[in-house]
Amino acid sequence: MINDKIYCIALRVCLLLVFLWVPCGAMAEELTLVPSVDVTGGYDDNVFFTRTDQEADYLASVRPGFILDYDSELFNIRSRGYVDVLRYLHNSSLDREDYYAFFDGGVNLTERWNLRGNFSFINDTTLDTQ
């Protein structure tokens, strides 16, 4: 019974020393997350861009977003996205939300071979952003 306990303790110590002695690969990683919020307000004296029937209104815009970067020896990912929320004071029919998302990523298959791809999504139908 005592020999079994000594044998188990000696085996655990040997395994611990082997794990501490054998070098393992270290991964260098960098993760960056930058959140942002833009708040603007303004006055538009001709909302509908007409010559004869000019209508004025106040506009408020809120744009929450983020930027995410992840770099390692094997993967790299860069993404950003934001939502543009526009609200008018009197003309609520002109209120809208625009969505933007961008994603770039890659994987290093070997030292010379890598695979890259990107994806983007834009939900914006206004003419002033074209």
Short mmCIF file of N, CA and C in Angstrom, two decimals:
data_model
loop_
_atom_site.label_atom_id
_atom_site.label_comp_id
_atom_site.label_asym_id
_atom_site.label_seq_id
_atom_site.Cartn_x
_atom_site.Cartn_y
_atom_site.Cartn_z
N MET A 1 0.82 -1.18 0.00
CA MET A 1 0.00 0.00 0.00
C MET A 1 0.86 1.25 0.00
N ILE A 2 1.85 1.31 0.85
CA ILE A 2 2.74 2.47 0.91
C ILE A 2 3.58 2.54 -0.36
N ASN A 3 3.98 1.40 -0.90
CA ASN A 3 4.77 1.39 -2.13
C ASN A 3 3.95 1.90 -3.31
N ASP A 4 2.67 1.62 -3.32
CA ASP A 4 1.81 2.11 -4.40
C ASP A 4 1.70 3.63 -4.36
N LYS A 5 1.58 4.22 -3.16
CA LYS A 5 1.50 5.67 -3.02
C LYS A 5 2.80 6.32 -3.46
N ILE A 6 3.92 5.76 -3.06
CA ILE A 6 5.22 6.30 -3.45
C ILE A 6 5.40 6.19 -4.96
N TYR A 7 4.97 5.06 -5.52
CA TYR A 7 5.08 4.86 -6.96
C TYR A 7 4.22 5.89 -7.72
N CYS A 8 3.00 6.15 -7.25
CA CYS A 8 2.11 7.13 -7.90
C CYS A 8 2.67 8.55 -7.80
N ILE A 9 3.21 8.90 -6.66
CA ILE A 9 3.79 10.23 -6.48
C ILE A 9 5.02 10.39 -7.36
N ALA A 10 5.87 9.37 -7.41
CA ALA A 10 7.07 9.43 -8.26
C ALA A 10 6.69 9.53 -9.73
N LEU A 11 5.66 8.80 -10.14
CA LEU A 11 5.21 8.86 -11.53
C LEU A 11 4.66 10.24 -11.87
N ARG A 12 3.90 10.84 -10.99
CA ARG A 12 3.36 12.19 -11.22
C ARG A 12 4.45 13.23 -11.31
N VAL A 13 5.45 13.13 -10.44
CA VAL A 13 6.57 14.07 -10.47
C VAL A 13 7.35 13.91 -11.77
N CYS A 14 7.57 12.68 -12.22
CA CYS A 14 8.29 12.44 -13.48
C CYS A 14 7.51 13.01 -14.67
N LEU A 15 6.20 12.79 -14.70
CA LEU A 15 5.39 13.33 -15.78
C LEU A 15 5.38 14.86 -15.77
N LEU A 16 5.32 15.47 -14.60
CA LEU A 16 5.37 16.92 -14.49
C LEU A 16 6.70 17.45 -15.00
N LEU A 17 7.79 16.80 -14.65
CA LEU A 17 9.10 17.23 -15.12
C LEU A 17 9.23 17.07 -16.64
N VAL A 18 8.65 16.02 -17.19
CA VAL A 18 8.70 15.83 -18.65
C VAL A 18 7.93 16.95 -19.35
N PHE A 19 6.75 17.31 -18.85
CA PHE A 19 5.97 18.39 -19.47
C PHE A 19 6.68 19.73 -19.35
N LEU A 20 7.36 19.96 -18.25
CA LEU A 20 8.09 21.21 -18.08
C LEU A 20 9.39 21.24 -18.87
N TRP A 21 9.97 20.11 -19.12
CA TRP A 21 11.28 20.04 -19.78
C TRP A 21 11.16 20.11 -21.30
N VAL A 22 10.12 19.48 -21.85
CA VAL A 22 9.96 19.41 -23.31
C VAL A 22 9.44 20.76 -23.81
N PRO A 23 10.14 21.37 -24.76
CA PRO A 23 9.67 22.66 -25.27
C PRO A 23 8.45 22.47 -26.18
N CYS A 24 7.57 23.41 -26.13
CA CYS A 24 6.39 23.39 -27.00
C CYS A 24 6.34 24.70 -27.78
N GLY A 25 5.67 24.67 -28.90
CA GLY A 25 5.57 25.86 -29.74
C GLY A 25 4.73 26.94 -29.10
N ALA A 26 5.19 28.15 -29.19
CA ALA A 26 4.45 29.28 -28.64
C ALA A 26 3.79 30.02 -29.79
N MET A 27 2.55 30.38 -29.61
CA MET A 27 1.83 31.12 -30.63
C MET A 27 1.80 32.60 -30.25
N ALA A 28 2.24 33.43 -31.16
CA ALA A 28 2.19 34.87 -30.94
C ALA A 28 0.89 35.39 -31.54
N GLU A 29 0.05 35.95 -30.71
CA GLU A 29 -1.26 36.43 -31.15
C GLU A 29 -1.44 37.87 -30.74
N GLU A 30 -2.20 38.59 -31.54
CA GLU A 30 -2.54 39.97 -31.20
C GLU A 30 -4.01 40.17 -31.53
N LEU A 31 -4.78 40.59 -30.55
CA LEU A 31 -6.21 40.83 -30.71
C LEU A 31 -6.49 42.28 -30.35
N THR A 32 -7.12 42.98 -31.28
CA THR A 32 -7.45 44.39 -31.07
C THR A 32 -8.92 44.60 -31.38
N LEU A 33 -9.65 45.16 -30.44
CA LEU A 33 -11.06 45.50 -30.63
C LEU A 33 -11.23 46.98 -30.30
N VAL A 34 -11.71 47.75 -31.28
CA VAL A 34 -11.90 49.18 -31.10
C VAL A 34 -13.37 49.52 -31.35
N PRO A 35 -14.16 49.74 -30.30
CA PRO A 35 -15.54 50.17 -30.50
C PRO A 35 -15.60 51.68 -30.75
N SER A 36 -16.63 52.11 -31.45
CA SER A 36 -16.76 53.54 -31.73
C SER A 36 -18.23 53.93 -31.80
N VAL A 37 -18.49 55.20 -31.50
CA VAL A 37 -19.83 55.77 -31.62
C VAL A 37 -19.67 57.20 -32.13
N ASP A 38 -20.34 57.50 -33.24
CA ASP A 38 -20.36 58.85 -33.79
C ASP A 38 -21.79 59.38 -33.67
N VAL A 39 -21.92 60.57 -33.12
CA VAL A 39 -23.23 61.21 -32.98
C VAL A 39 -23.14 62.57 -33.65
N THR A 40 -24.03 62.81 -34.61
CA THR A 40 -24.04 64.10 -35.30
C THR A 40 -25.48 64.59 -35.40
N GLY A 41 -25.62 65.86 -35.59
CA GLY A 41 -26.91 66.49 -35.79
C GLY A 41 -26.77 67.62 -36.79
N GLY A 42 -27.85 67.93 -37.46
CA GLY A 42 -27.76 69.00 -38.45
C GLY A 42 -29.12 69.51 -38.86
N TYR A 43 -29.07 70.53 -39.68
CA TYR A 43 -30.26 71.17 -40.21
C TYR A 43 -30.19 71.13 -41.72
N ASP A 44 -31.26 70.70 -42.36
CA ASP A 44 -31.33 70.65 -43.82
C ASP A 44 -32.47 71.55 -44.27
N ASP A 45 -32.16 72.56 -45.08
CA ASP A 45 -33.19 73.50 -45.50
C ASP A 45 -33.94 73.05 -46.74
N ASN A 46 -33.50 71.95 -47.40
CA ASN A 46 -34.20 71.42 -48.57
C ASN A 46 -34.06 69.89 -48.54
N VAL A 47 -34.95 69.24 -47.81
CA VAL A 47 -34.84 67.80 -47.58
C VAL A 47 -35.06 67.01 -48.86
N PHE A 48 -36.02 67.41 -49.68
CA PHE A 48 -36.39 66.64 -50.87
C PHE A 48 -35.64 67.07 -52.13
N PHE A 49 -34.75 68.01 -52.05
CA PHE A 49 -33.94 68.51 -53.17
C PHE A 49 -34.82 69.01 -54.33
N THR A 50 -35.86 69.74 -53.99
CA THR A 50 -36.72 70.29 -55.02
C THR A 50 -36.51 71.80 -55.12
N ARG A 51 -36.80 72.33 -56.30
CA ARG A 51 -36.61 73.75 -56.53
C ARG A 51 -37.77 74.59 -56.01
N THR A 52 -38.96 74.06 -56.13
CA THR A 52 -40.13 74.87 -55.81
C THR A 52 -40.67 74.61 -54.40
N ASP A 53 -40.76 73.36 -54.00
CA ASP A 53 -41.36 73.02 -52.70
C ASP A 53 -40.25 72.64 -51.72
N GLN A 54 -39.60 73.64 -51.16
CA GLN A 54 -38.49 73.39 -50.23
C GLN A 54 -39.04 73.19 -48.83
N GLU A 55 -38.62 72.09 -48.21
CA GLU A 55 -39.06 71.77 -46.85
C GLU A 55 -37.83 71.57 -45.98
N ALA A 56 -37.82 72.21 -44.83
CA ALA A 56 -36.68 72.14 -43.92
C ALA A 56 -36.98 71.15 -42.79
N ASP A 57 -35.89 70.55 -42.25
CA ASP A 57 -36.05 69.60 -41.16
C ASP A 57 -34.70 69.42 -40.45
N TYR A 58 -34.78 68.95 -39.21
CA TYR A 58 -33.57 68.65 -38.43
C TYR A 58 -33.27 67.16 -38.53
N LEU A 59 -31.99 66.83 -38.56
CA LEU A 59 -31.54 65.45 -38.74
C LEU A 59 -30.60 65.07 -37.60
N ALA A 60 -30.79 63.88 -37.03
CA ALA A 60 -29.88 63.33 -36.03
C ALA A 60 -29.35 62.00 -36.56
N SER A 61 -28.05 61.77 -36.39
CA SER A 61 -27.41 60.55 -36.88
C SER A 61 -26.58 59.94 -35.76
N VAL A 62 -26.74 58.64 -35.57
CA VAL A 62 -25.96 57.88 -34.60
C VAL A 62 -25.34 56.72 -35.35
N ARG A 63 -24.01 56.54 -35.20
CA ARG A 63 -23.30 55.47 -35.91
C ARG A 63 -22.44 54.66 -34.93
N PRO A 64 -23.01 53.59 -34.33
CA PRO A 64 -22.18 52.69 -33.53
C PRO A 64 -21.46 51.70 -34.44
N GLY A 65 -20.22 51.38 -34.08
CA GLY A 65 -19.46 50.45 -34.91
C GLY A 65 -18.30 49.84 -34.15
N PHE A 66 -17.52 49.02 -34.87
CA PHE A 66 -16.37 48.37 -34.26
C PHE A 66 -15.34 48.05 -35.34
N ILE A 67 -14.10 47.87 -34.89
CA ILE A 67 -13.01 47.37 -35.72
C ILE A 67 -12.36 46.24 -34.94
N LEU A 68 -12.22 45.07 -35.56
CA LEU A 68 -11.65 43.90 -34.91
C LEU A 68 -10.49 43.40 -35.76
N ASP A 69 -9.31 43.31 -35.16
CA ASP A 69 -8.12 42.76 -35.82
C ASP A 69 -7.59 41.61 -34.99
N TYR A 70 -7.31 40.49 -35.65
CA TYR A 70 -6.72 39.33 -35.00
C TYR A 70 -5.58 38.84 -35.88
N ASP A 71 -4.38 38.85 -35.35
CA ASP A 71 -3.19 38.39 -36.08
C ASP A 71 -2.49 37.31 -35.29
N SER A 72 -2.17 36.23 -35.95
CA SER A 72 -1.36 35.17 -35.37
C SER A 72 -0.46 34.62 -36.46
N GLU A 73 0.32 33.62 -36.12
CA GLU A 73 1.20 33.03 -37.11
C GLU A 73 0.43 32.25 -38.16
N LEU A 74 -0.73 31.74 -37.80
CA LEU A 74 -1.51 30.91 -38.71
C LEU A 74 -2.67 31.67 -39.36
N PHE A 75 -3.38 32.49 -38.61
CA PHE A 75 -4.56 33.20 -39.11
C PHE A 75 -4.37 34.70 -39.00
N ASN A 76 -5.06 35.44 -39.87
CA ASN A 76 -5.22 36.88 -39.67
C ASN A 76 -6.62 37.26 -40.12
N ILE A 77 -7.29 38.03 -39.29
CA ILE A 77 -8.67 38.43 -39.53
C ILE A 77 -8.76 39.92 -39.27
N ARG A 78 -9.37 40.63 -40.21
CA ARG A 78 -9.63 42.04 -40.05
C ARG A 78 -11.09 42.27 -40.42
N SER A 79 -11.84 42.84 -39.50
CA SER A 79 -13.25 43.09 -39.77
C SER A 79 -13.65 44.43 -39.17
N ARG A 80 -14.63 45.02 -39.80
CA ARG A 80 -15.19 46.26 -39.28
C ARG A 80 -16.64 46.32 -39.69
N GLY A 81 -17.41 47.00 -38.91
CA GLY A 81 -18.83 47.12 -39.21
C GLY A 81 -19.44 48.26 -38.44
N TYR A 82 -20.50 48.80 -38.98
CA TYR A 82 -21.22 49.84 -38.28
C TYR A 82 -22.65 49.93 -38.81
N VAL A 83 -23.49 50.55 -38.01
CA VAL A 83 -24.90 50.79 -38.35
C VAL A 83 -25.10 52.30 -38.30
N ASP A 84 -25.62 52.85 -39.38
CA ASP A 84 -25.88 54.29 -39.44
C ASP A 84 -27.38 54.50 -39.28
N VAL A 85 -27.78 55.09 -38.17
CA VAL A 85 -29.19 55.33 -37.86
C VAL A 85 -29.46 56.81 -38.05
N LEU A 86 -30.37 57.15 -38.97
CA LEU A 86 -30.73 58.53 -39.27
C LEU A 86 -32.18 58.77 -38.90
N ARG A 87 -32.42 59.85 -38.15
CA ARG A 87 -33.78 60.19 -37.73
C ARG A 87 -34.04 61.67 -38.02
N TYR A 88 -35.21 61.93 -38.63
CA TYR A 88 -35.66 63.30 -38.90
C TYR A 88 -36.67 63.71 -37.84
N LEU A 89 -36.73 64.98 -37.55
CA LEU A 89 -37.61 65.47 -36.50
C LEU A 89 -39.07 65.48 -36.96
N HIS A 90 -39.34 66.01 -38.16
CA HIS A 90 -40.73 66.14 -38.62
C HIS A 90 -41.10 65.10 -39.68
N ASN A 91 -40.17 64.69 -40.52
CA ASN A 91 -40.45 63.75 -41.60
C ASN A 91 -39.99 62.35 -41.19
N SER A 92 -40.81 61.67 -40.42
CA SER A 92 -40.42 60.34 -39.95
C SER A 92 -40.43 59.30 -41.06
N SER A 93 -41.04 59.61 -42.20
CA SER A 93 -41.02 58.66 -43.33
C SER A 93 -39.63 58.57 -43.96
N LEU A 94 -38.76 59.54 -43.69
CA LEU A 94 -37.40 59.53 -44.23
C LEU A 94 -36.40 58.84 -43.30
N ASP A 95 -36.84 58.39 -42.12
CA ASP A 95 -35.94 57.71 -41.18
C ASP A 95 -35.43 56.42 -41.81
N ARG A 96 -34.16 56.10 -41.56
CA ARG A 96 -33.60 54.87 -42.13
C ARG A 96 -32.44 54.37 -41.27
N GLU A 97 -32.10 53.10 -41.51
CA GLU A 97 -30.93 52.47 -40.92
C GLU A 97 -30.11 51.85 -42.06
N ASP A 98 -28.84 52.16 -42.10
CA ASP A 98 -27.92 51.60 -43.10
C ASP A 98 -26.92 50.70 -42.39
N TYR A 99 -26.65 49.53 -42.99
CA TYR A 99 -25.77 48.54 -42.37
C TYR A 99 -24.55 48.32 -43.25
N TYR A 100 -23.38 48.26 -42.61
CA TYR A 100 -22.12 48.03 -43.32
C TYR A 100 -21.31 47.00 -42.53
N ALA A 101 -20.81 45.97 -43.22
CA ALA A 101 -19.96 44.96 -42.59
C ALA A 101 -18.89 44.53 -43.60
N PHE A 102 -17.64 44.50 -43.16
CA PHE A 102 -16.52 44.12 -44.01
C PHE A 102 -15.67 43.10 -43.26
N PHE A 103 -15.23 42.07 -43.96
CA PHE A 103 -14.45 41.00 -43.34
C PHE A 103 -13.34 40.58 -44.31
N ASP A 104 -12.11 40.61 -43.85
CA ASP A 104 -10.96 40.11 -44.60
C ASP A 104 -10.26 39.09 -43.71
N GLY A 105 -9.89 37.95 -44.28
CA GLY A 105 -9.22 36.93 -43.49
C GLY A 105 -8.29 36.11 -44.34
N GLY A 106 -7.40 35.43 -43.66
CA GLY A 106 -6.47 34.57 -44.35
C GLY A 106 -5.89 33.53 -43.43
N VAL A 107 -5.38 32.47 -44.05
CA VAL A 107 -4.73 31.41 -43.31
C VAL A 107 -3.44 31.06 -44.04
N ASN A 108 -2.36 30.87 -43.30
CA ASN A 108 -1.08 30.47 -43.88
C ASN A 108 -1.02 28.95 -43.89
N LEU A 109 -1.13 28.36 -45.08
CA LEU A 109 -1.10 26.91 -45.19
C LEU A 109 0.31 26.37 -45.00
N THR A 110 1.28 26.98 -45.65
CA THR A 110 2.70 26.67 -45.48
C THR A 110 3.44 28.00 -45.45
N GLU A 111 4.77 27.95 -45.52
CA GLU A 111 5.53 29.19 -45.51
C GLU A 111 5.31 30.00 -46.78
N ARG A 112 5.05 29.32 -47.89
CA ARG A 112 4.86 30.02 -49.16
C ARG A 112 3.42 30.06 -49.65
N TRP A 113 2.58 29.20 -49.14
CA TRP A 113 1.20 29.12 -49.59
C TRP A 113 0.28 29.71 -48.53
N ASN A 114 -0.60 30.61 -48.98
CA ASN A 114 -1.61 31.14 -48.07
C ASN A 114 -2.92 31.27 -48.82
N LEU A 115 -3.98 31.30 -48.08
CA LEU A 115 -5.32 31.38 -48.61
C LEU A 115 -5.99 32.61 -48.02
N ARG A 116 -6.51 33.47 -48.87
CA ARG A 116 -7.12 34.73 -48.42
C ARG A 116 -8.52 34.86 -48.99
N GLY A 117 -9.34 35.58 -48.27
CA GLY A 117 -10.70 35.83 -48.74
C GLY A 117 -11.28 37.06 -48.07
N ASN A 118 -12.29 37.63 -48.70
CA ASN A 118 -12.96 38.78 -48.10
C ASN A 118 -14.45 38.71 -48.38
N PHE A 119 -15.19 39.38 -47.54
CA PHE A 119 -16.64 39.40 -47.61
C PHE A 119 -17.11 40.77 -47.18
N SER A 120 -18.10 41.31 -47.87
CA SER A 120 -18.66 42.59 -47.47
C SER A 120 -20.17 42.55 -47.64
N PHE A 121 -20.84 43.28 -46.79
CA PHE A 121 -22.30 43.39 -46.82
C PHE A 121 -22.66 44.85 -46.61
N ILE A 122 -23.40 45.41 -47.55
CA ILE A 122 -23.83 46.80 -47.45
C ILE A 122 -25.32 46.84 -47.72
N ASN A 123 -26.06 47.43 -46.81
CA ASN A 123 -27.49 47.63 -46.98
C ASN A 123 -27.74 49.14 -46.92
N ASP A 124 -27.55 49.81 -48.07
CA ASP A 124 -27.69 51.25 -48.16
C ASP A 124 -28.24 51.56 -49.54
N THR A 125 -29.41 52.16 -49.60
CA THR A 125 -30.04 52.42 -50.89
C THR A 125 -30.09 53.89 -51.24
N THR A 126 -29.38 54.74 -50.53
CA THR A 126 -29.43 56.17 -50.82
C THR A 126 -28.46 56.52 -51.94
N LEU A 127 -28.78 57.57 -52.66
CA LEU A 127 -27.93 57.99 -53.76
C LEU A 127 -26.72 58.79 -53.33
N ASP A 128 -26.77 59.42 -52.16
CA ASP A 128 -25.65 60.26 -51.75
C ASP A 128 -24.44 59.46 -51.31
N THR A 129 -24.56 58.16 -51.07
CA THR A 129 -23.40 57.35 -50.69
C THR A 129 -22.76 56.66 -51.88
N GLN A 130 -23.36 56.74 -53.06
CA GLN A 130 -22.81 56.05 -54.23
C GLN A 130 -21.61 56.80 -54.78
#
